[in-house]
Amino acid sequence: MSRETATQLDEAPDEDLVFAPEDDIPARDSREVWRVLAVDDDKGFQDTTALSLRHTRILGRPIQLVQAYSLAEAARCLAQDRDFAVILADVVMETEDAGLRLVKGVRETLGLFEPRIVLLTGQPGFAPVSRIMEEYDLNDYCLKSDLARRGLKQVLTGAIRGYKQLRDLATARKGLQLIIESSSRLAAARSIDDLARGALIEISRLLRVAPEGIVCVEVPSASTVMASDCSVAAEAIVVRAEGRFETFVGAPLQALPDSRVRGLIEQALSGRIAIEISDAQVVFLPREEAHADYAIFLETGRTLEPAELELLNVFATNVSRGFGNVALISRLDRLAFEDSLLGIPNKTALRREIERLRLTGNGRGSNLLLFDVDNYSGLSDALGPDFTDRLLRMITARLQSFFPAPALVTRVNEDIFGIVGHDAQVNLARAGEVFATPIELEDSSYPLTACYAEIPLDTEHPDAPSLKRAAWRTLQQAKRRGGGQGERWNPTIELESGLRYRLHSQLLGAVDRGELHLVYQPQVELASGRIVGAEALLRWSPPSGPVPPDQFIPVAENSALIHSIGRFVVEQACTAIRRLDADGARALVISVNVSGRQLDRDSFIEEVHSVCASHGISPTRLGLEVTETSAVTAFEGAVSGLGAHRRLGGKVAIDDFGTGMASLKYLQTLPFDYLKIDRSFVSRLGDDEQGGQIARMIIELGRSLGVTVIAEGVETEAQAGWLRRAGCHLAQGWLFGRPVVLEQFAECLRNQGRGA
Ligand code: C2E
Ligand code: CA
Ligand code: CA
């Protein structure tokens, strides 16, 4: 409508009658009233119309009439509000063709296609040509005189029905848009199934029929038979089905007993076309869009309207894209969940599997196993990345054969694998067997070891990441014990890790604050009971109270703190030696404990010796105790450092012997003077056979290697007697003396000197 027309004809009679006052309008919502715009300059006609529609209900709703007395007024009215179901327009108003111009304006200028328009005329001679009827989608055309005969209500009912249908389709279209959006959101959940179900349900909602249908996809045939033209044979599978077809989900289309339906779907898939018949539809989704050819069959029970068919086309395009997106996402999914080097699931996949198992049955009966190849970086440095890649593939294959599906073998990190599965299959014992035989690669065999940790999935960890962290801590615990070790998760590991963190921060500066000191425990000759030396044991007494060495020493050993603390220990031991010497005691050997991490440091032994030198102490007076496990894990450092100490006449003891992983091969290379029988065997002496056997073997081993054997943790006379008889040389334990501060130890020596 041109502005010109609107201003030209501005003289509206009786404004009050023209527009229903705003607050009279019950609701703007077209779902509650049908809004009808009557445009006519004939006041008489307008009044009758208003009167006759006052209590009229059409398709269950009242009519809300808005009246305009000219084209210009109608224009103003439509500019304010376009939500009309029907526009009743007189052809002749201010001009001969005002009604036609109104129609044009509504459709073209305002772009309103839904309101139905009924053209009215008082002149029997006028009839718009059918071109205009078509072009402007006019619903009806009638003589005002006829209107009385046909009844306004009936005319409006037809128009409103048409309007409603269009509105419904528009709503469906909007709905469809939403469906597609939600479908692609569903696609993120990587499910073709969800999308297929959504498609079936929405398409039937759209056509207002019961969801009775099938979604089929064409996939390469499971059999590897090739068709004669060398294309891969394809077969159709029912992805999703609703209604009476429901039981065929997952079945091949061939299994469908209804030959008519089967035939229609086959026809759509082979011809790659949509099919419309009087009571059913097959929508075809081409692989170019949907990633694979899909056919959606739906029982409609009626012939579809052209508009519905059009809508179905839009639907097909959108759903095709949805399917395509799902395929894309599942490809992305592979990228995101697969380790690119090894082609096995990665840590994200591990997390997902953990979550899945925990969702189904709370993870009961399932374990997570972390498997960490020992010395991987050493191998990688020595042999190059290409080699380690191949080695990792061999390890992967080995793990997969040890933990076959349904267990899941994933790569978590460089050389760390995560395995989840049933606890009967995925457990420490099984992990311990993985490297029982070496890995064979390119005519060589590589004997490998690994540390591994097991954690049940039904622990109280709230989520997969915290469970994984717990598994990680358990693994660290295993690794602390050296190579080839396995550890099962237990709640104290958690407590410890929190504690460890706190301890570490407290331990920083403990040396400077003077919170550390040594205690000395006598080492005696079993035959004579004479004190020949002492082990220096570290004590930590922060203001909050003493912390046991078993707690703080691993914390120190796990950080660089052990170096400064180790140095402090050597300094204190040297001071003690000087102090005891000053007392005029016999020249004892004071032994300190040394951790693997210290041995790993190249400068370690030089530092020890420079401390000795600065205190004027001969290295022969300082003993070094190294646990079997540290000696083996820090093997190189142990061989060179301990060797250097012995060359200067210093003594070296292998501590906790019998509990670690030393093999005879290592023992023959390691430089040492003493074997210390672990306390656990000594305490079992007399109680059970095995403890005795182990102690006896160690004593024999010492004899054959030509080293002195010392038993630790001797608490009773019976144990001492047994050891003496078995030929053990030295002993240490509460029976002979508890660890005591230097002054007390000196006193103890003085007493013994007096007694001897
Ligand atoms: P360890 O080297 O095996 O030390 C022997 C442990 O046995 C000491 O525990 C000692 O107090 C305890 N013990 C001695 N005789 C008996 C006995 O008759 N019965 C019983 N039940 N226990 C006895 P402690 O002092 O708690 O030390 C624990 C561990 O802490 C040591 O084990 C050692 O591995 C480590 N440690 C102690 N001091 C140092 C140190 O200065 N440096 C390093 N790196 N580690 C240390
Ligand atoms: Ca020791
Ligand atoms: Ca020990």
mmCIF file of C-alpha atoms and ligand atoms in Angstrom, residues 655-656 676 678 712, ligand 3:
data_model
loop_
_atom_site.group_PDB
_atom_site.id
_atom_site.type_symbol
_atom_site.label_atom_id
_atom_site.label_comp_id
_atom_site.label_asym_id
_atom_site.label_seq_id
_atom_site.Cartn_x
_atom_site.Cartn_y
_atom_site.Cartn_z
ATOM 1 C CA ASP A 655 69.156 -52.926 53.280
ATOM 2 C CA ASP A 656 65.828 -54.720 53.588
ATOM 3 C CA LYS A 676 70.755 -56.801 55.945
ATOM 4 C CA ASP A 678 64.782 -57.580 56.408
ATOM 5 C CA GLU A 712 67.590 -56.179 61.711
HETATM 6 CA CA CA B 3 65.969 -52.068 56.921
#
